mmCIF file of C-alpha atoms in Angstrom:
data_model
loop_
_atom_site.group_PDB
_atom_site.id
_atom_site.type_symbol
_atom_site.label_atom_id
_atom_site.label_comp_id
_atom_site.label_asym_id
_atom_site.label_seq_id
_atom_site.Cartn_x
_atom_site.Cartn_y
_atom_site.Cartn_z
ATOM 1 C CA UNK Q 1 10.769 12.870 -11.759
ATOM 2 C CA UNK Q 2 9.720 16.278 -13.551
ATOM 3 C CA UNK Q 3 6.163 17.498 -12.092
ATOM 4 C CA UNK Q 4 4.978 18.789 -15.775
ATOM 5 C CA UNK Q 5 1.876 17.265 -17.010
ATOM 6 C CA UNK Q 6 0.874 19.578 -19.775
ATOM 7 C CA UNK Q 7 3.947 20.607 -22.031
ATOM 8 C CA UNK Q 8 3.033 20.745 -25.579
ATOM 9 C CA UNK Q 9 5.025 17.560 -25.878
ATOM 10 C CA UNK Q 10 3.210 15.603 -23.856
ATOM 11 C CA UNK Q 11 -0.302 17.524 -25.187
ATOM 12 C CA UNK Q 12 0.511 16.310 -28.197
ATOM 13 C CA UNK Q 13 2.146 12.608 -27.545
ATOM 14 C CA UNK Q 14 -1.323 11.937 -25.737
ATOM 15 C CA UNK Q 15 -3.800 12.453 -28.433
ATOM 16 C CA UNK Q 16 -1.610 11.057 -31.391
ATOM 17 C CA UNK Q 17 -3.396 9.080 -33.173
ATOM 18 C CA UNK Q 18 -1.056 6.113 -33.344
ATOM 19 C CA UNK Q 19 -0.862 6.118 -29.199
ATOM 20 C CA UNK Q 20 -4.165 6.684 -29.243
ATOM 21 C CA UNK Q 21 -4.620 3.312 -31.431
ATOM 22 C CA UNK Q 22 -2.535 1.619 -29.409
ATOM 23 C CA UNK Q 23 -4.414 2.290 -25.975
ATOM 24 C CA UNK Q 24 -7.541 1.424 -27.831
ATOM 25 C CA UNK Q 25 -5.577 -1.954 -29.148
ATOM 26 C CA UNK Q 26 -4.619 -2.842 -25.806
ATOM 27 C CA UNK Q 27 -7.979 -2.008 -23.961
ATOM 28 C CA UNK Q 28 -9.177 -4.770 -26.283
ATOM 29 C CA UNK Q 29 -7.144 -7.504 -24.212
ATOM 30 C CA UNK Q 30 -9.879 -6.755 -21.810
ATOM 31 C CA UNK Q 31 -13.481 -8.064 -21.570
ATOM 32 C CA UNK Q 32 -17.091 -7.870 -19.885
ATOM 33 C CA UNK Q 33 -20.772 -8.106 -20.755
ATOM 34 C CA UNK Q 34 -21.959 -5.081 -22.848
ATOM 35 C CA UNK Q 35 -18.601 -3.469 -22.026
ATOM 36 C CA UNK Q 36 -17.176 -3.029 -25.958
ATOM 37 C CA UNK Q 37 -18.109 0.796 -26.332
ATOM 38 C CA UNK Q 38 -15.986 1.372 -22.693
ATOM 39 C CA UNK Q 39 -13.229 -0.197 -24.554
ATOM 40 C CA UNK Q 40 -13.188 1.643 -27.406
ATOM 41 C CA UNK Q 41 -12.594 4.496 -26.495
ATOM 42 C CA UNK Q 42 -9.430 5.611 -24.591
ATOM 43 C CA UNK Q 43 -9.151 8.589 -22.690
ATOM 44 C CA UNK Q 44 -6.144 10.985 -21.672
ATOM 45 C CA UNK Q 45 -4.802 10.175 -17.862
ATOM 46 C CA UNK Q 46 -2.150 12.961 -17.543
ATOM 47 C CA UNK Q 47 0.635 11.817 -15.659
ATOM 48 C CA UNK Q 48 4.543 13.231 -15.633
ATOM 49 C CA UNK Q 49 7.803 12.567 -17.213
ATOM 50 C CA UNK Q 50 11.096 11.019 -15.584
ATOM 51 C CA UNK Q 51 14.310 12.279 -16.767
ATOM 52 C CA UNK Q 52 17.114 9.948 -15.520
ATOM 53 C CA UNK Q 53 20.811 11.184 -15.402
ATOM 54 C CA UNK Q 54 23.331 7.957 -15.819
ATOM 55 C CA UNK Q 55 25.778 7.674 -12.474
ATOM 56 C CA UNK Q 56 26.483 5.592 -9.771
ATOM 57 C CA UNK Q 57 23.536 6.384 -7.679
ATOM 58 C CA UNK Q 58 20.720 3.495 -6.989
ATOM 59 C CA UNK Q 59 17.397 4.693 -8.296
ATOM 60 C CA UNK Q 60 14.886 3.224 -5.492
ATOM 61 C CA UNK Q 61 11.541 5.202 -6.813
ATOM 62 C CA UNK Q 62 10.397 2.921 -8.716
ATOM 63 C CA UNK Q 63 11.683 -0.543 -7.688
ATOM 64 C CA UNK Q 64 8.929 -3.849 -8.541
ATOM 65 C CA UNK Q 65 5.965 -1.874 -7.397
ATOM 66 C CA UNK Q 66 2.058 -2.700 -8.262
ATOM 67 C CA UNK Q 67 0.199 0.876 -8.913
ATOM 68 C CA UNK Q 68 -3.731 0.526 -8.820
ATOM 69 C CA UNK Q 69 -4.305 0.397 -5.159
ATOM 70 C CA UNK Q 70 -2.445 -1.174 -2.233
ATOM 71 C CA UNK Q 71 -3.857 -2.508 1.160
ATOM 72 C CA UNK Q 72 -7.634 -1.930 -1.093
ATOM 73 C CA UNK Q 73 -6.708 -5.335 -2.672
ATOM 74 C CA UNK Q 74 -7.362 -6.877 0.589
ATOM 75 C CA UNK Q 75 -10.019 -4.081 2.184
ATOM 76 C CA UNK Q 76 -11.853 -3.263 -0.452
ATOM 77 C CA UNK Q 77 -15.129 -5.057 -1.564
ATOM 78 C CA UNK Q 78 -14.419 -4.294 -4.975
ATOM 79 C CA UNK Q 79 -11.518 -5.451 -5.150
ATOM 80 C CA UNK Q 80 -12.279 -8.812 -3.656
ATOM 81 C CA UNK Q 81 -14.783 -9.349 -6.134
ATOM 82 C CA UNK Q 82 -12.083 -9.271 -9.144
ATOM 83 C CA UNK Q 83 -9.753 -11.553 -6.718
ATOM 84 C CA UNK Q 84 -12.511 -13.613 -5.612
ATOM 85 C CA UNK Q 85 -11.463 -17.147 -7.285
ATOM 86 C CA UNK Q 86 -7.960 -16.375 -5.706
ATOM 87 C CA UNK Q 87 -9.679 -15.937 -2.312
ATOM 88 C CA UNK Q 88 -11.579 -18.935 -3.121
ATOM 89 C CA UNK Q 89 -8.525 -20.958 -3.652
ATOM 90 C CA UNK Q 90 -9.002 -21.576 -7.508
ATOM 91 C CA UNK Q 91 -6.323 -19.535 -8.884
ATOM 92 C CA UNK Q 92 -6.075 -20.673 -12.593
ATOM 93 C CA UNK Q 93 -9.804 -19.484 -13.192
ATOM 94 C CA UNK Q 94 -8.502 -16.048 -11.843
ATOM 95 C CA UNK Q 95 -9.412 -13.910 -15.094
ATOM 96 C CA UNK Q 96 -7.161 -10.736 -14.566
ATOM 97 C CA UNK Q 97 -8.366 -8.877 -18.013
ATOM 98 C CA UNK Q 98 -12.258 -9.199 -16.476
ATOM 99 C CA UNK Q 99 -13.456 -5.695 -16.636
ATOM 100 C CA UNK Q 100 -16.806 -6.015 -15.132
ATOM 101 C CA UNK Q 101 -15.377 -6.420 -12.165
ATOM 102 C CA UNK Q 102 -13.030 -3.611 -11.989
ATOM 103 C CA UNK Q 103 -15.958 -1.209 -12.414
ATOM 104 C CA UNK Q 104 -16.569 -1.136 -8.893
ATOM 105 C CA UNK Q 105 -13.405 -0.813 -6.893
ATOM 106 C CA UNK Q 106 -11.954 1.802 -4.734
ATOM 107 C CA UNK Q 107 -8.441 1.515 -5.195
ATOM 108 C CA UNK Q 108 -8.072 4.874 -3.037
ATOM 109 C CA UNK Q 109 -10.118 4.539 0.483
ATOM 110 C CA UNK Q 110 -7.183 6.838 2.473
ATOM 111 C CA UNK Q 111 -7.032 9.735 -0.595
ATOM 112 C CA UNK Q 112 -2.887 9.048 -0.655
ATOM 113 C CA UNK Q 113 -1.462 11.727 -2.543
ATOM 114 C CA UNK Q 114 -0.099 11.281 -5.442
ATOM 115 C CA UNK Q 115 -2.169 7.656 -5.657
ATOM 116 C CA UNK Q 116 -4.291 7.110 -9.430
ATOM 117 C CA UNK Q 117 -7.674 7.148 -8.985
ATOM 118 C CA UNK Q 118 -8.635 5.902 -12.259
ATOM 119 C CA UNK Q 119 -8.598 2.250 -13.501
ATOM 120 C CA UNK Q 120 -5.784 1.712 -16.131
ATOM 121 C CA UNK Q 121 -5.925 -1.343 -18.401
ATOM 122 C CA UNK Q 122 -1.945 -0.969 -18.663
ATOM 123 C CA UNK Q 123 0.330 1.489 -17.446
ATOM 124 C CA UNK Q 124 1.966 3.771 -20.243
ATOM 125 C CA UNK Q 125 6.019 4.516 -20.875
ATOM 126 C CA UNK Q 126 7.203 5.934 -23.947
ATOM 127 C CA UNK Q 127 10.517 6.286 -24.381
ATOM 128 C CA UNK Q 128 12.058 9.549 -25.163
ATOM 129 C CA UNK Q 129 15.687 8.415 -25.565
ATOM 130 C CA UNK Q 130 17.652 5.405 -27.035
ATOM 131 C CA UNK Q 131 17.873 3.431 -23.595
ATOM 132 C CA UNK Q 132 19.553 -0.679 -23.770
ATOM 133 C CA UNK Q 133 18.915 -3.386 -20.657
ATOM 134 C CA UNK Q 134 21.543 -1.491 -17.454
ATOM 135 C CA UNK Q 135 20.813 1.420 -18.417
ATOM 136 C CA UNK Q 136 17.798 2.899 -16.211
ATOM 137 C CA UNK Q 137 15.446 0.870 -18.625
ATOM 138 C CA UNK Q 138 12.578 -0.665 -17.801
ATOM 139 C CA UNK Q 139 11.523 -4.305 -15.748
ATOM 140 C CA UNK Q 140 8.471 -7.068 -16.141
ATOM 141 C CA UNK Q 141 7.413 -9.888 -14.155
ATOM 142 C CA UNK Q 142 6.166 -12.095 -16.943
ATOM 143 C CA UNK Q 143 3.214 -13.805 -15.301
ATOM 144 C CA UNK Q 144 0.204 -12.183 -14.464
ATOM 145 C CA UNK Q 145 -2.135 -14.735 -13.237
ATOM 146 C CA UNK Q 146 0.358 -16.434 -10.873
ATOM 147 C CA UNK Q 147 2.133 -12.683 -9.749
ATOM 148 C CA UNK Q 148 -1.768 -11.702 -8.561
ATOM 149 C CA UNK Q 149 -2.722 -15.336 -7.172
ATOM 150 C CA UNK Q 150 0.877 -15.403 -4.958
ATOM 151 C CA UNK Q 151 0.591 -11.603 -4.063
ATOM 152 C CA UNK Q 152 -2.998 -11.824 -2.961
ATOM 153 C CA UNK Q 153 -2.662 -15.070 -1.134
ATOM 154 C CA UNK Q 154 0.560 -13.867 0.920
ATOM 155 C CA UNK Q 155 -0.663 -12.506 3.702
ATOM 156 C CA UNK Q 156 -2.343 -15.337 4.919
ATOM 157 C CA UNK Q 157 0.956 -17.843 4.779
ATOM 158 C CA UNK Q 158 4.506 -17.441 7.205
ATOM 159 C CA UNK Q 159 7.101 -19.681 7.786
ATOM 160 C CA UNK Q 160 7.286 -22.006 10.157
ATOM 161 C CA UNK Q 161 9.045 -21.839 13.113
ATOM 162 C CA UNK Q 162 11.444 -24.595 13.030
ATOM 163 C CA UNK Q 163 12.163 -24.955 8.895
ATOM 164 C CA UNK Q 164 11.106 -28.688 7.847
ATOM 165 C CA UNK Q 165 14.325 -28.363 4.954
ATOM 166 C CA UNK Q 166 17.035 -26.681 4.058
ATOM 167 C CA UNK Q 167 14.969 -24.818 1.331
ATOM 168 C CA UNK Q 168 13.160 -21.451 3.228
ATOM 169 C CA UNK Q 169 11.071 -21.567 -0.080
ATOM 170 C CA UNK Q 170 9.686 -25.551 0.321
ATOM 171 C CA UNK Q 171 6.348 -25.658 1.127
ATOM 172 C CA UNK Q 172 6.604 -27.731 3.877
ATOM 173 C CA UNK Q 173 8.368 -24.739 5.469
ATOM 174 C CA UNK Q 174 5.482 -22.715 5.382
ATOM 175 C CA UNK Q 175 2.480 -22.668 6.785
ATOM 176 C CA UNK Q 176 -1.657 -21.106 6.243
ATOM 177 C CA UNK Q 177 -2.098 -18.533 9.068
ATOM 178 C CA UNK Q 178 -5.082 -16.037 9.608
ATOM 179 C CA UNK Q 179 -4.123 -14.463 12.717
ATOM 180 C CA UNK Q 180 -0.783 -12.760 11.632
ATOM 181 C CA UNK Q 181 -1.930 -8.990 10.846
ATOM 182 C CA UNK Q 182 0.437 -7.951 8.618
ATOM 183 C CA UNK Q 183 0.345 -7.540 4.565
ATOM 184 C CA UNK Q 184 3.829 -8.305 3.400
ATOM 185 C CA UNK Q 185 5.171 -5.356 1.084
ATOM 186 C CA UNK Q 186 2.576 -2.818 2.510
ATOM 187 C CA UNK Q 187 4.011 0.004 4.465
ATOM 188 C CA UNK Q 188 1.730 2.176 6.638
ATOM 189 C CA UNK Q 189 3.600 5.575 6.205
ATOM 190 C CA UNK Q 190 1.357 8.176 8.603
ATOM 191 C CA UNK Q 191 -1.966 8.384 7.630
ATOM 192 C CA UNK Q 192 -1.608 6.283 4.182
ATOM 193 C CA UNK Q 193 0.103 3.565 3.086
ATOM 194 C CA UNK Q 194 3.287 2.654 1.054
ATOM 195 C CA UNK Q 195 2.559 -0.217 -1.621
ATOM 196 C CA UNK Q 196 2.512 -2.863 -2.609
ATOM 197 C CA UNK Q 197 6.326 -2.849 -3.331
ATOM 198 C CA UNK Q 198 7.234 -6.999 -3.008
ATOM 199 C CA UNK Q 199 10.920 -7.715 -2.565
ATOM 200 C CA UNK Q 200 13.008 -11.026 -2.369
ATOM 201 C CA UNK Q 201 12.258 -10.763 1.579
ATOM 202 C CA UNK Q 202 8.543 -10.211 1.379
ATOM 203 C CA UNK Q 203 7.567 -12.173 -1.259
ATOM 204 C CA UNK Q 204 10.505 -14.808 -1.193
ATOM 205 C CA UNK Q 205 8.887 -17.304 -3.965
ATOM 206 C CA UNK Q 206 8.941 -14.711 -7.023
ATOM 207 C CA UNK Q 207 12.432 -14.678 -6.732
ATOM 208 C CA UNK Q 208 12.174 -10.888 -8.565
ATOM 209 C CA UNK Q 209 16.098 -10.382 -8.205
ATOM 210 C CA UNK Q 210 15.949 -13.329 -11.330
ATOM 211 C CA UNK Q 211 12.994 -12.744 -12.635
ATOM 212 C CA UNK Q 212 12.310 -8.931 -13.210
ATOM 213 C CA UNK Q 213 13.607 -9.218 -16.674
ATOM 214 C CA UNK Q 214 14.736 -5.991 -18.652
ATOM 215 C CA UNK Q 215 12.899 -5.009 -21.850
ATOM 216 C CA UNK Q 216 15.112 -4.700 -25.133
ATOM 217 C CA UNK Q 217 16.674 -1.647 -26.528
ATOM 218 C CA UNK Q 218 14.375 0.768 -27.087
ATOM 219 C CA UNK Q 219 14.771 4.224 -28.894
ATOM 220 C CA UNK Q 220 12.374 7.177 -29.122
ATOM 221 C CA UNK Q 221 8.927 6.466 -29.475
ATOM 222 C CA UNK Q 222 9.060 2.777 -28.197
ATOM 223 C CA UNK Q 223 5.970 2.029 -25.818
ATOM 224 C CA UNK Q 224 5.651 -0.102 -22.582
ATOM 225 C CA UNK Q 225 2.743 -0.893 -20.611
ATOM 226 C CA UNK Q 226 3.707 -2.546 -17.411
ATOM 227 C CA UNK Q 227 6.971 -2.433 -15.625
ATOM 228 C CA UNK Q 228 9.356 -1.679 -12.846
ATOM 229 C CA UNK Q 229 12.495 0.329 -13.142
ATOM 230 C CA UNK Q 230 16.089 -0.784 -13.060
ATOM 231 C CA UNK Q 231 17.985 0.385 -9.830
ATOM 232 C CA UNK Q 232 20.876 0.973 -11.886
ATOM 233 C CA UNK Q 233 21.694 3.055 -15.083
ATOM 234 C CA UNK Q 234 25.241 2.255 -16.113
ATOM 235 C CA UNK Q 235 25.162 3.979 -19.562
ATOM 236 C CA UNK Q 236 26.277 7.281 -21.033
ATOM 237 C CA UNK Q 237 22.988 9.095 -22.014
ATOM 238 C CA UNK Q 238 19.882 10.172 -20.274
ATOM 239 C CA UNK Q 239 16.919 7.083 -19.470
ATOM 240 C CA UNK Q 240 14.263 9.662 -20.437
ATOM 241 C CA UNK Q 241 10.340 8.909 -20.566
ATOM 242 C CA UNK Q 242 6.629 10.116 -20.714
ATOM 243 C CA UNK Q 243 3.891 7.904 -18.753
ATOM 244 C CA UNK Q 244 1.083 7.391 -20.769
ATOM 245 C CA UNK Q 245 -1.514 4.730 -19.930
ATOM 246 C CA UNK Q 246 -4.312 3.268 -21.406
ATOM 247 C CA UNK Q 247 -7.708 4.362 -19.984
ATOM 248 C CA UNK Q 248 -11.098 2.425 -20.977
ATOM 249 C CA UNK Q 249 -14.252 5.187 -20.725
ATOM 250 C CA UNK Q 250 -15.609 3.625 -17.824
ATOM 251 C CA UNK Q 251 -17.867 5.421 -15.558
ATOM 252 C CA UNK Q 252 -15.566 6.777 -13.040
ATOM 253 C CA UNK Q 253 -12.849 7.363 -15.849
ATOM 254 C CA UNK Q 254 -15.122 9.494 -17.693
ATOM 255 C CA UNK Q 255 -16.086 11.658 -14.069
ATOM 256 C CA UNK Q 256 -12.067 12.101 -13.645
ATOM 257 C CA UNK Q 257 -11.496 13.108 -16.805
ATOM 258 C CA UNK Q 258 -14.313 16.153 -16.703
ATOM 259 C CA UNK Q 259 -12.477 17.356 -13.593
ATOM 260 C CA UNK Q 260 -8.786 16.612 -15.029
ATOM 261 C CA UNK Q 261 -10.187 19.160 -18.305
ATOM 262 C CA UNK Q 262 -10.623 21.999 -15.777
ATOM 263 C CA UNK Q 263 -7.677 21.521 -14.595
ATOM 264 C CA UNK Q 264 -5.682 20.963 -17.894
ATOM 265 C CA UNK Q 265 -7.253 24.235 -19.321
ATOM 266 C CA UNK Q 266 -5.528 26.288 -16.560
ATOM 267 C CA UNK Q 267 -2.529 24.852 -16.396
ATOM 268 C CA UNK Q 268 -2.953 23.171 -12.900
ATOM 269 C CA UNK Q 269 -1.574 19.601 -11.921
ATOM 270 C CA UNK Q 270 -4.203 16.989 -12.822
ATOM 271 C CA UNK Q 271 -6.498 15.875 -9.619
ATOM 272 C CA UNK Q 272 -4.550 13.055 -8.829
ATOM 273 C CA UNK Q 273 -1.668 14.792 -7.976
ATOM 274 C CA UNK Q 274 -0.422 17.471 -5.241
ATOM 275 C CA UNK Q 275 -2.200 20.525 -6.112
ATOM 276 C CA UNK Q 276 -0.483 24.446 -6.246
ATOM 277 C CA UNK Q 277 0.344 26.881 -8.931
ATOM 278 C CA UNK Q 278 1.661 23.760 -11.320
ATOM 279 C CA UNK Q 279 2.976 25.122 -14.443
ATOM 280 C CA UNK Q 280 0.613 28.214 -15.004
ATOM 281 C CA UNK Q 281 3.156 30.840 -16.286
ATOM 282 C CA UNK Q 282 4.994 28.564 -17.881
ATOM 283 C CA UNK Q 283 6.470 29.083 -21.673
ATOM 284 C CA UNK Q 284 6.107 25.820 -22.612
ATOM 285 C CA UNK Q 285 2.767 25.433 -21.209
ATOM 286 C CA UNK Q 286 0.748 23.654 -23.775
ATOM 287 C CA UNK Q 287 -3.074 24.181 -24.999
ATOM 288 C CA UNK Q 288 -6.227 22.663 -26.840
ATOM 289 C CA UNK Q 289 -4.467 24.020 -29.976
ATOM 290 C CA UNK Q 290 -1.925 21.258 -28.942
ATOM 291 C CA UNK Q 291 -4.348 18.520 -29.261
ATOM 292 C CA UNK Q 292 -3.155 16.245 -32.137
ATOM 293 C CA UNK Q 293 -6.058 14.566 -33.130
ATOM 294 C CA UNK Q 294 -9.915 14.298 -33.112
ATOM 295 C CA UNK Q 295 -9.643 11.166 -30.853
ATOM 296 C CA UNK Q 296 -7.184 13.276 -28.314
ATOM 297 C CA UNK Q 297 -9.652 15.816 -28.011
ATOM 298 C CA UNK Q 298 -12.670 13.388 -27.159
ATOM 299 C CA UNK Q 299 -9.897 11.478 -24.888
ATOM 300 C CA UNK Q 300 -9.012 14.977 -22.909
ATOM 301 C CA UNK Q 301 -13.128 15.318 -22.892
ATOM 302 C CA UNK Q 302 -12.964 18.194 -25.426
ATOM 303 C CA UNK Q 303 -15.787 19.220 -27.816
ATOM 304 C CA UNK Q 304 -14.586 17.902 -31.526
ATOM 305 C CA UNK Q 305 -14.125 20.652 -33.737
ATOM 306 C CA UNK Q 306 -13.241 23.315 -31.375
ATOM 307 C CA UNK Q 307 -10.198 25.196 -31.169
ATOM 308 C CA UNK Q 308 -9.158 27.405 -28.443
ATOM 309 C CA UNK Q 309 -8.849 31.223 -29.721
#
């Protein structure tokens, strides 16, 4: 993982204006009362870039992993508003593209570093090299609904003691249980915590080791928006990426991208990330003149029609 946020590159991959369609084609999939002119707009989260060598190694940084918040799902009042049919025990009327809902969550109450503060409608990979499935490409879980309804509900089921059948994952073998404190694929690491990262142990009944499935070949310029990352990268040539997401204009979106500006015009990582001396000095430290579109500039909360001298 490279620490740059603001080469020209990636200036000017943000505000193109066919990613920039794209973020505003996907924040569509989303809905609320009164919320259209949020969703129309997109603006610029700037994140980093991943630059994967092939080898023998096992790449464990970004194994099935749920960004967005991690013990907050369960803590946060927010949160269980958007999960509150799950909690209810009506999971099929569990509307996961509801944004009214998300408008109010705190997906970071302990300030983990390195943790996004902002509310992404999907999380954003574009491909900078021709990448097939084994070689450090990307991994989905292909249900949404029923990943969220099983995730959120896990905590509050175990196994019973003395298995009814062979099976571990028959129901019968499992049983409801409030008293058990602990939140299966959340790590408390210090003063934060690690998650949610669900594995075949913690979260036995997605069965991810068959059903993370591998996206297709992609070459450069080929956009994801949700994945995990293989552990493996058996090919030849570099698995090389930018992450760019798509960001509705809510509220708090707009406040983090006033204070991401300041930092972008100075060269300093974005607020979301470890802060120091970032990439100020560097050559290929990129500017507003980098901006590649009208849209990019609103997006990085830039004036239209202003150029930096």
């Amino acid at each position: 993982m490279a620490n740059n946020s603001w080469s020209k590159s990636q200036i000017k991959a943000r505000s193109h204006p066919n990613v920039m369609a794209l973020q505003i084609w996907l924040n569509a999939f989303y809905h609320g009362e009164q919320l259209d002119a949020l969703l129309k707009t997109s603006l610029a989260y700037a994140d980093r870039i991943r630059l994967r060598q092939p080898g023998p190694e096992r790449w464990d940084a970004h194994p099935p992993h749920i960004d967005g918040g991690g013990i907050e799902r369960w803590e946060d009042l927010g949160f269980r508003e958007v999960f509150k049919e799950i909690f209810a025990g009506d999971w099929k009327a569990h509307d996961p593209y509801d944004l009214s809902r998300r408008l109010q969550v705190n997906t970071n109450l302990y300030k983990r570093p390195g943790q996004s503060t902002i509310f992404r409608t999907f999380q954003g990979w574009l491909a900078m090299s021709d990448t097939k499935p084994n070689e450090g490409t990307l991994q989905v879980f292909p249900d949404i609904k029923l990943s969220n309804s099983y995730f959120i509900l896990r905590p509050f089921f175990r196994p019973v003691e003395q298995p009814v059948s062979a099976d571990p994952l028959d129901p019968q073998n499992w049983e409801f249980n409030t008293s058990n404190p602990d939140f299966p694929g959340i790590y408390p690491v210090g003063e934060y915590y690690l998650g949610p990262r669900p594995n075949d142990k913690t979260h036995p009944h997605l069965r991810l080791s068959e059903t993370m499935t591998s996206v297709p070949h992609v070459k450069p310029g080929d956009m994801d928006l949700i994945h995990a990352v293989e552990f493996e990268h058996h090919g030849q040539n570099d698995s090389s990426v930018m992450y760019i997401p798509a960001v509705p204009a809510t509220p708090y979106n707009k406040e983090y991208i006033i204070k991401q500006k300041e930092h972008f015009l100075i060269g300093k990582p974005p607020p979301d990330f470890p802060q120091n001396d970032g990439e100020i000095g560097f050559s290929n430290l990129g500017n507003e003149n980098d901006i590649a579109s009208d849209l990019g500039r609103i997006a990085m909360g830039l004036p239209v029609g202003e150029v930096a001298a």
